[in-house]
Short mmCIF file of C-alpha atoms in Angstrom, two decimals:
data_model
loop_
_atom_site.label_atom_id
_atom_site.label_comp_id
_atom_site.label_asym_id
_atom_site.label_seq_id
_atom_site.Cartn_x
_atom_site.Cartn_y
_atom_site.Cartn_z
CA MET A 1138 53.53 104.07 -75.13
CA ASN A 1139 56.96 103.92 -74.93
CA GLY A 1140 56.94 107.31 -77.66
CA ALA A 1141 59.27 110.81 -77.98
CA GLN A 1142 57.64 112.34 -75.79
CA ASP A 1143 58.84 109.91 -72.92
CA LEU A 1144 62.36 111.62 -72.73
CA GLY A 1145 63.41 111.63 -69.05
CA GLY A 1146 67.09 110.49 -68.58
CA MET A 1147 67.69 110.52 -72.73
CA MET A 1148 71.40 112.09 -73.46
CA GLY A 1149 72.66 114.03 -76.58
CA PHE A 1150 70.27 116.84 -77.11
CA GLY A 1151 73.14 119.07 -75.76
CA PRO A 1152 72.46 122.25 -73.15
CA VAL A 1153 69.43 123.86 -72.08
CA VAL A 1154 69.59 127.49 -73.85
CA PRO A 1155 67.23 129.69 -71.49
CA GLU A 1156 66.71 133.09 -74.06
CA PRO A 1157 66.46 135.91 -72.49
CA GLU A 1158 63.57 138.60 -72.41
CA GLU A 1159 61.80 135.35 -74.27
CA PRO A 1160 58.63 137.05 -76.42
CA LEU A 1161 55.38 134.37 -75.21
CA PHE A 1162 54.97 133.29 -78.57
CA HIS A 1163 58.00 133.69 -81.10
CA ALA A 1164 55.59 134.12 -84.09
CA PRO A 1165 51.86 135.37 -84.42
CA TRP A 1166 50.55 131.53 -85.52
CA GLU A 1167 51.58 130.18 -82.25
CA ARG A 1168 49.09 132.85 -80.73
CA ARG A 1169 46.62 131.54 -82.92
CA ALA A 1170 47.85 127.68 -82.38
CA LEU A 1171 47.20 127.67 -78.77
CA ALA A 1172 44.15 129.68 -78.92
CA VAL A 1173 42.59 127.24 -81.43
CA THR A 1174 43.95 124.14 -79.33
CA ILE A 1175 41.92 125.31 -76.10
CA ALA A 1176 38.77 126.37 -77.85
CA ALA A 1177 38.62 123.33 -80.03
CA ALA A 1178 38.98 121.24 -77.14
CA GLY A 1179 35.52 123.16 -75.26
CA LEU A 1180 33.36 120.92 -78.03
CA GLY A 1181 33.46 118.58 -75.80
CA GLU A 1182 35.18 115.37 -78.23
CA TRP A 1183 38.00 114.54 -76.69
CA ASN A 1184 39.69 114.60 -73.11
CA LEU A 1185 43.24 116.08 -72.23
CA ASP A 1186 45.06 113.06 -71.95
CA ALA A 1187 43.33 112.33 -75.20
CA MET A 1188 44.82 114.88 -76.22
CA ARG A 1189 48.53 114.36 -75.25
CA HIS A 1190 48.59 110.59 -76.96
CA ALA A 1191 47.17 112.13 -80.35
CA ARG A 1192 51.00 114.35 -79.59
CA GLU A 1193 53.01 111.24 -78.49
CA THR A 1194 52.08 109.14 -81.52
CA ILE A 1195 53.31 111.50 -83.63
CA PRO A 1196 56.85 109.42 -85.01
CA PRO A 1197 59.70 110.33 -82.98
CA PRO A 1198 61.49 111.87 -85.82
CA GLU A 1199 58.73 114.01 -86.78
CA TYR A 1200 58.38 114.90 -82.33
CA LEU A 1201 61.65 115.49 -81.69
CA THR A 1202 62.19 117.67 -84.53
CA SER A 1203 58.96 119.62 -84.35
CA SER A 1204 58.66 123.15 -81.77
CA TYR A 1205 56.18 122.18 -78.93
CA TYR A 1206 53.69 124.16 -81.02
CA GLU A 1207 54.25 122.30 -84.36
CA ILE A 1208 53.58 119.87 -81.50
CA TRP A 1209 50.57 120.52 -81.11
CA LEU A 1210 49.13 121.95 -84.03
CA LYS A 1211 49.77 118.48 -85.36
CA GLY A 1212 48.49 116.38 -82.08
CA LEU A 1213 44.76 118.77 -83.34
CA GLU A 1214 44.86 118.11 -86.76
CA ARG A 1215 45.49 114.23 -86.04
CA MET A 1216 43.23 114.41 -83.58
CA LEU A 1217 40.05 116.75 -85.28
CA LEU A 1218 40.58 114.32 -88.85
CA ALA A 1219 40.20 111.18 -86.40
CA ARG A 1220 36.99 112.41 -84.97
CA GLY A 1221 35.67 113.56 -88.24
CA LEU A 1222 35.26 117.15 -88.03
CA ILE A 1223 37.38 118.10 -90.71
CA GLY A 1224 38.88 115.55 -93.71
CA PRO A 1225 42.43 115.49 -95.35
CA ASP A 1226 39.97 117.01 -98.46
CA GLU A 1227 40.02 119.95 -96.08
CA LEU A 1228 43.00 120.62 -94.97
CA ALA A 1229 44.57 119.94 -98.36
CA ALA A 1230 41.99 122.31 -99.75
CA GLY A 1231 42.52 125.21 -96.70
CA ARG A 1232 39.05 125.24 -96.46
CA SER A 1233 35.86 124.06 -95.45
CA LEU A 1234 34.11 121.73 -98.28
CA ARG A 1235 30.95 120.10 -96.04
CA GLU A 1236 29.27 121.31 -92.68
CA ALA A 1237 30.57 119.85 -89.48
CA ARG A 1238 28.66 117.23 -87.86
CA GLU A 1239 27.15 118.14 -84.21
CA THR A 1240 29.27 118.29 -81.51
CA ALA A 1241 29.28 116.77 -78.51
CA ARG A 1242 28.74 120.67 -77.16
CA PRO A 1243 28.80 123.77 -79.92
CA ALA A 1244 31.69 126.49 -79.88
CA LEU A 1245 32.59 128.04 -76.80
CA THR A 1246 31.75 131.59 -76.66
CA ALA A 1247 33.76 134.32 -74.95
CA GLY A 1248 31.80 134.60 -71.86
CA ALA A 1249 32.19 130.65 -72.18
CA MET A 1250 36.45 130.48 -72.29
CA ALA A 1251 36.83 133.14 -70.04
CA ALA A 1252 34.93 131.34 -67.52
CA GLY A 1253 36.43 128.38 -68.01
CA LEU A 1254 40.53 129.42 -67.88
CA ALA A 1255 39.06 131.27 -64.49
CA ARG A 1256 37.56 127.97 -63.15
CA GLY A 1257 39.83 125.32 -64.45
CA ALA A 1258 38.81 121.41 -65.54
CA GLY A 1259 40.07 119.75 -62.27
CA CYS A 1260 40.93 116.05 -62.63
CA MET A 1261 40.10 114.88 -59.03
CA ARG A 1262 37.28 113.14 -58.27
CA PRO A 1263 34.93 112.34 -54.97
CA ALA A 1264 36.87 109.23 -53.23
CA THR A 1265 34.82 105.27 -54.04
CA CYS A 1266 37.51 103.61 -52.13
CA ALA A 1267 40.24 103.32 -49.71
CA ALA A 1268 43.63 103.83 -50.11
CA ARG A 1269 45.63 101.52 -51.00
CA PHE A 1270 49.01 102.88 -49.83
CA ALA A 1271 49.58 105.58 -47.38
CA ALA A 1272 52.35 108.50 -46.60
CA GLY A 1273 55.66 105.97 -45.34
CA ASP A 1274 55.30 103.22 -47.74
CA ARG A 1275 57.32 101.18 -49.69
CA VAL A 1276 56.36 100.46 -53.66
CA ARG A 1277 57.67 99.75 -56.30
CA THR A 1278 56.18 100.63 -60.05
CA LEU A 1279 55.50 98.11 -61.90
CA ASN A 1280 57.49 97.50 -65.32
CA ILE A 1281 54.75 97.92 -67.65
CA ASN A 1282 55.14 99.34 -71.55
CA PRO A 1283 51.45 99.16 -72.68
CA THR A 1284 50.63 100.32 -76.48
CA GLY A 1285 48.09 102.90 -75.34
CA HIS A 1286 48.56 106.47 -72.97
CA THR A 1287 50.49 106.14 -69.92
CA ARG A 1288 52.05 108.35 -67.31
CA LEU A 1289 53.95 106.07 -65.86
CA PRO A 1290 57.60 107.79 -67.13
CA ARG A 1291 60.44 104.80 -68.79
CA TYR A 1292 62.75 105.86 -65.98
CA ALA A 1293 60.56 105.20 -62.97
CA ARG A 1294 59.08 101.73 -64.59
CA GLY A 1295 60.02 98.82 -62.22
CA LYS A 1296 61.57 101.09 -59.45
CA THR A 1297 61.61 101.22 -55.74
CA GLY A 1298 60.23 104.21 -53.79
CA THR A 1299 58.40 105.68 -50.69
CA VAL A 1300 55.31 107.34 -50.66
CA GLU A 1301 55.26 110.53 -49.65
CA ARG A 1302 51.68 112.05 -50.25
CA VAL A 1303 48.08 111.18 -50.89
CA HIS A 1304 47.39 112.98 -53.57
CA GLY A 1305 43.09 111.94 -53.26
CA VAL A 1306 41.96 110.41 -56.28
CA PHE A 1307 42.04 111.64 -60.26
CA VAL A 1308 40.36 110.86 -63.45
CA TYR A 1309 43.29 108.43 -65.33
CA PRO A 1310 44.97 109.09 -68.40
CA ASP A 1311 45.75 105.43 -69.31
CA SER A 1312 41.80 105.15 -69.62
CA ASN A 1313 40.31 108.41 -70.74
CA ALA A 1314 42.92 109.01 -72.79
CA HIS A 1315 41.42 105.75 -75.29
CA PHE A 1316 37.73 107.64 -74.12
CA ARG A 1317 37.43 104.25 -71.76
CA GLY A 1318 36.21 106.78 -69.44
CA GLU A 1319 37.27 108.78 -66.40
CA ASP A 1320 38.01 105.73 -64.49
CA PRO A 1321 39.61 107.36 -61.43
CA ARG A 1322 42.10 106.61 -59.31
CA TRP A 1323 44.00 107.07 -55.90
CA CYS A 1324 47.18 109.63 -57.07
CA TYR A 1325 50.74 109.20 -54.92
CA GLY A 1326 53.63 111.37 -54.99
CA VAL A 1327 56.07 108.75 -54.92
CA VAL A 1328 60.03 109.57 -54.36
CA PHE A 1329 62.86 107.62 -55.74
CA ASP A 1330 66.16 108.07 -54.80
CA GLY A 1331 68.24 109.03 -57.57
CA ARG A 1332 70.40 105.79 -57.25
CA GLU A 1333 67.36 103.52 -57.57
CA LEU A 1334 66.14 105.15 -60.87
CA TRP A 1335 70.35 106.01 -62.67
CA GLY A 1336 72.61 103.68 -60.83
CA ALA A 1337 75.66 103.70 -58.56
CA ASP A 1338 76.93 106.73 -60.52
CA ALA A 1339 74.35 108.69 -59.61
CA ASP A 1340 74.34 111.76 -58.17
CA PRO A 1341 73.88 111.45 -54.77
CA SER A 1342 71.73 114.03 -53.46
CA LEU A 1343 69.21 113.57 -55.91
CA THR A 1344 65.62 112.43 -55.63
CA VAL A 1345 62.91 112.08 -58.06
CA SER A 1346 59.43 112.37 -57.15
CA VAL A 1347 56.82 111.46 -59.59
CA ASP A 1348 53.25 111.61 -59.52
CA CYS A 1349 51.87 107.82 -59.36
CA TRP A 1350 48.65 106.49 -59.79
CA GLU A 1351 47.16 103.54 -57.46
CA PRO A 1352 47.70 101.37 -60.71
CA TYR A 1353 51.57 101.41 -61.50
CA LEU A 1354 52.16 100.56 -58.24
CA GLU A 1355 52.56 97.39 -56.05
CA PRO A 1356 53.89 97.31 -52.19
CA ALA A 1357 58.11 97.28 -51.69
CA PRO A 1358 58.69 93.53 -51.80
CA MET B 428 47.45 126.76 -89.11
CA ARG B 429 45.94 129.94 -90.62
CA ALA B 430 44.33 127.01 -93.06
CA LEU B 431 43.23 124.83 -90.04
CA GLU B 432 41.91 128.07 -88.43
CA SER B 433 39.61 129.26 -91.50
CA ILE B 434 38.12 125.51 -91.87
CA LEU B 435 37.30 125.70 -88.51
CA THR B 436 36.27 129.10 -87.93
CA GLU B 437 33.51 128.81 -91.27
CA LYS B 438 32.29 125.56 -89.90
CA GLY B 439 30.96 127.10 -86.51
CA LEU B 440 33.14 125.04 -84.30
CA ILE B 441 35.51 127.65 -83.11
CA ASN B 442 34.32 131.50 -82.20
CA PRO B 443 36.84 134.31 -83.11
CA ALA B 444 36.17 136.05 -80.04
CA ALA B 445 36.67 133.26 -77.71
CA LEU B 446 40.07 133.26 -79.19
CA ASP B 447 40.95 136.42 -78.84
CA VAL B 448 39.37 136.49 -75.23
CA LEU B 449 42.60 133.59 -74.50
CA ILE B 450 44.94 135.12 -75.96
CA GLU B 451 44.44 138.60 -74.09
CA THR B 452 44.27 136.62 -71.18
CA TYR B 453 47.94 134.83 -70.93
CA GLU B 454 49.74 138.07 -73.05
CA THR B 455 48.34 140.58 -69.93
CA ARG B 456 46.55 139.53 -67.19
CA ILE B 457 48.42 136.02 -66.00
CA GLY B 458 51.97 135.03 -65.92
CA PRO B 459 54.97 134.92 -63.14
CA ARG B 460 54.43 138.20 -61.48
CA ASN B 461 51.53 136.08 -59.60
CA GLY B 462 53.53 133.86 -58.64
CA ALA B 463 55.96 136.50 -57.35
CA ARG B 464 53.05 138.16 -55.24
CA VAL B 465 52.75 134.36 -53.94
CA VAL B 466 56.32 133.98 -52.82
CA ALA B 467 56.17 137.83 -51.57
CA ARG B 468 53.33 136.52 -49.04
CA ALA B 469 54.74 134.04 -47.51
CA TRP B 470 57.56 135.73 -47.34
CA SER B 471 56.02 138.08 -45.07
CA ASP B 472 53.43 136.69 -43.63
CA PRO B 473 53.94 133.16 -41.28
CA ALA B 474 50.26 132.85 -41.35
CA TYR B 475 49.89 132.71 -44.74
CA LEU B 476 52.82 130.55 -45.32
CA ASP B 477 51.07 128.25 -43.11
CA ARG B 478 48.35 128.25 -45.01
CA LEU B 479 50.19 127.14 -48.79
CA ARG B 480 52.13 124.19 -46.46
CA GLN B 481 48.23 122.71 -46.31
CA ASP B 482 46.58 123.69 -48.97
CA ALA B 483 48.70 125.66 -51.88
CA THR B 484 45.23 125.92 -54.15
CA ALA B 485 43.01 127.41 -51.23
CA ALA B 486 46.22 130.11 -50.57
CA ILE B 487 46.97 130.42 -54.32
CA ALA B 488 42.97 131.41 -54.28
CA GLU B 489 43.54 133.99 -51.76
CA LEU B 490 45.34 136.46 -53.88
CA GLY B 491 42.81 135.97 -56.83
CA PHE B 492 45.06 133.48 -59.10
CA GLY B 493 43.80 130.01 -60.02
CA GLY B 494 41.80 128.28 -63.17
CA ARG B 495 43.01 126.17 -65.26
CA GLN B 496 46.05 124.12 -64.85
CA GLY B 497 46.56 125.10 -61.69
CA GLU B 498 43.40 123.45 -60.39
CA ASP B 499 45.59 121.41 -57.93
CA MET B 500 48.45 123.28 -56.67
CA ILE B 501 51.91 121.88 -54.82
CA VAL B 502 54.22 124.10 -52.82
CA VAL B 503 57.57 122.75 -52.57
CA GLU B 504 59.65 124.91 -49.77
CA ASN B 505 63.41 125.68 -50.65
CA THR B 506 65.84 125.62 -47.27
CA PRO B 507 69.36 125.75 -46.42
CA ASP B 508 69.58 122.31 -46.84
CA THR B 509 67.25 121.26 -49.84
CA HIS B 510 66.90 122.58 -53.57
CA ASN B 511 63.87 122.23 -55.66
CA LEU B 512 63.42 121.63 -59.07
CA VAL B 513 60.23 120.97 -60.96
CA VAL B 514 60.31 119.59 -64.48
CA CYS B 515 57.33 117.73 -66.64
CA THR B 516 59.39 115.30 -68.67
CA LEU B 517 56.32 114.00 -70.78
CA CYS B 518 55.09 116.75 -71.96
CA SER B 519 54.95 120.34 -70.62
CA CYS B 520 52.48 120.62 -67.47
CA TYR B 521 53.16 123.69 -65.40
CA PRO B 522 51.30 126.02 -63.63
CA TRP B 523 49.52 128.63 -65.65
CA PRO B 524 47.62 130.86 -63.22
CA VAL B 525 51.13 131.52 -61.15
CA LEU B 526 53.52 131.37 -64.22
CA GLY B 527 51.68 131.81 -67.21
CA LEU B 528 52.59 130.09 -70.33
CA PRO B 529 56.04 127.91 -70.17
CA PRO B 530 58.99 129.06 -71.94
CA VAL B 531 60.08 127.36 -74.97
CA TRP B 532 63.59 126.06 -73.03
CA TYR B 533 60.84 124.39 -70.33
CA LYS B 534 59.13 122.77 -73.38
CA SER B 535 62.40 121.79 -75.01
CA ALA B 536 63.98 117.93 -75.57
CA PRO B 537 67.11 119.13 -73.40
CA TYR B 538 65.62 120.12 -70.20
CA ARG B 539 62.48 117.75 -70.21
CA SER B 540 65.31 114.75 -70.69
CA LYS B 541 68.10 116.07 -68.75
CA ALA B 542 66.07 117.07 -65.49
CA VAL B 543 65.73 113.98 -63.83
CA ILE B 544 68.87 112.78 -64.42
CA ASP B 545 71.39 115.43 -64.48
CA PRO B 546 69.23 118.49 -62.64
CA ARG B 547 73.12 119.97 -61.31
CA GLY B 548 73.84 120.36 -65.11
CA VAL B 549 70.54 121.94 -65.73
CA LEU B 550 71.10 124.50 -63.13
CA ALA B 551 74.73 124.96 -64.46
CA ASP B 552 73.23 125.78 -67.51
CA PHE B 553 71.41 128.72 -65.48
CA GLY B 554 74.55 130.19 -64.18
CA VAL B 555 73.63 128.29 -60.95
CA SER B 556 75.77 126.73 -59.08
CA LEU B 557 74.78 124.63 -55.66
CA PRO B 558 77.13 123.18 -52.53
CA ALA B 559 77.24 119.08 -53.94
CA ALA B 560 75.89 118.72 -50.25
CA THR B 561 72.82 120.42 -51.09
CA ARG B 562 70.03 117.77 -51.40
CA ILE B 563 68.50 118.41 -55.03
CA ARG B 564 64.66 117.75 -55.13
CA VAL B 565 63.03 117.02 -58.84
CA TRP B 566 59.54 117.44 -59.43
CA ASP B 567 58.18 115.28 -62.47
CA SER B 568 54.52 116.59 -62.95
CA THR B 569 53.49 113.32 -64.71
CA ALA B 570 50.13 113.61 -63.04
CA GLU B 571 47.98 116.77 -63.17
CA LEU B 572 49.11 118.42 -59.64
CA ARG B 573 51.07 121.74 -60.56
CA TYR B 574 53.84 122.93 -58.54
CA LEU B 575 55.25 126.05 -58.18
CA VAL B 576 58.80 126.38 -56.35
CA LEU B 577 58.45 128.62 -52.97
CA PRO B 578 62.12 130.29 -53.36
CA MET B 579 64.44 130.99 -50.12
CA ARG B 580 64.10 135.39 -48.92
CA PRO B 581 67.39 136.90 -49.69
CA ALA B 582 69.14 138.15 -46.91
CA GLY B 583 69.44 141.30 -46.83
CA THR B 584 65.23 142.29 -47.17
CA GLU B 585 64.01 142.50 -43.78
CA GLY B 586 61.59 145.05 -43.14
CA TRP B 587 61.24 144.81 -47.28
CA SER B 588 57.14 145.11 -48.41
CA GLU B 589 56.24 142.69 -50.18
CA ASP B 590 56.16 144.47 -53.24
CA ARG B 591 58.96 145.46 -53.25
CA LEU B 592 60.62 141.42 -52.31
CA ALA B 593 57.96 141.01 -55.39
CA GLY B 594 60.70 142.91 -57.60
CA LEU B 595 63.38 140.17 -56.48
CA VAL B 596 61.35 136.72 -57.51
CA THR B 597 62.51 136.00 -60.88
CA ARG B 598 60.05 133.05 -63.18
CA ASP B 599 62.93 130.51 -62.49
CA SER B 600 63.35 130.69 -59.50
CA MET B 601 59.77 129.74 -59.12
CA ILE B 602 60.80 126.52 -60.88
CA GLY B 603 64.03 126.14 -59.47
CA THR B 604 66.51 126.58 -62.09
CA GLY B 605 66.92 130.05 -60.88
CA LEU B 606 67.82 131.81 -57.24
CA PRO B 607 66.02 135.17 -56.60
CA LEU B 608 67.58 138.36 -57.07
CA ALA B 609 69.92 139.67 -54.68
CA PRO B 610 68.19 142.74 -52.90
CA GLU B 611 70.80 144.96 -55.36
CA LYS B 612 69.98 143.53 -58.09
CA ALA B 613 66.15 144.77 -57.31
CA PRO B 614 64.23 146.79 -60.07
CA ALA B 615 63.83 150.29 -59.15
#
């Protein structure tokens, strides 16, 4: 969706402000927001793509004025409400008012958390068909504006580039985010000239590489 | 936050001990010193550098680093002609096993908006200026590949041990918004 998360190429936010000796967390609640978000994902009630979509459905004025952990917390609340794991009445009351329904998986134990962090949750899947494109192929991204989740940023739509790397087959977020299955697709590293993306005035020394799933691409005309 | 955590804990949907494990992991064990060790090894051992180019995930795992948000790694090398810069315009994708949790600026609108259209402006915000002829390669982490920049080894470090070299490798130099420290700036 064309939400506030899709920031590439926007202007007017001011300079990037690095923070010397930046602490890992700026308030104790940020630590909890990170931990609760990752722990709750272990219930198996949603996937990372669905959570990213929950965050990007925050209305743009709110998204752009929220800190990143606020965005995470709002995304988590939306997801828990949508999955029926908590109720608005409970959020208002600040405590549990009923027993939880059964979840896909039980709450992560300390051991399972440690193992899960060490192992990760890779999204690469076995290939079941040949890749349509090869390194060196000229490709054009589709001009799409889906109302659901996609990982093709606006600035890279309808643009011509070159496949630089065939990454393999990966879970397709446009499907997975909506609980329509992993639908794994080939994914490619595609490099675009800065002038193709931003016009003749762009920095001539710039290229931008974007990882694109196969359904985002067609052979360049 | 506290209310939500209480509700979930009361319902048995989260386990406080599991939360402690996660926080302890990223506060004490996983951070940019891991990435610095990868870079220092690559600077020191040509065979390791080759393996890093061939299969970064496996080469990084040799040093004991891997897992969540680093399942499929790619290393991009700076050269005298090319400077690499990593961003996630759509959210905050970042290679956790080698760099830890991302800094606030990496997740912020100024960085995510500007990195792909004006990377030299971003570098200027960090006090870094590169020759006009240097090719700037920006990597937008739109999929589940995670990128680590391999900065150039500073001149004047011939014969240095890996440990000493690792002291020159800043977090920002592995994102591309900075350069390694000069040898005379090495931590004591």
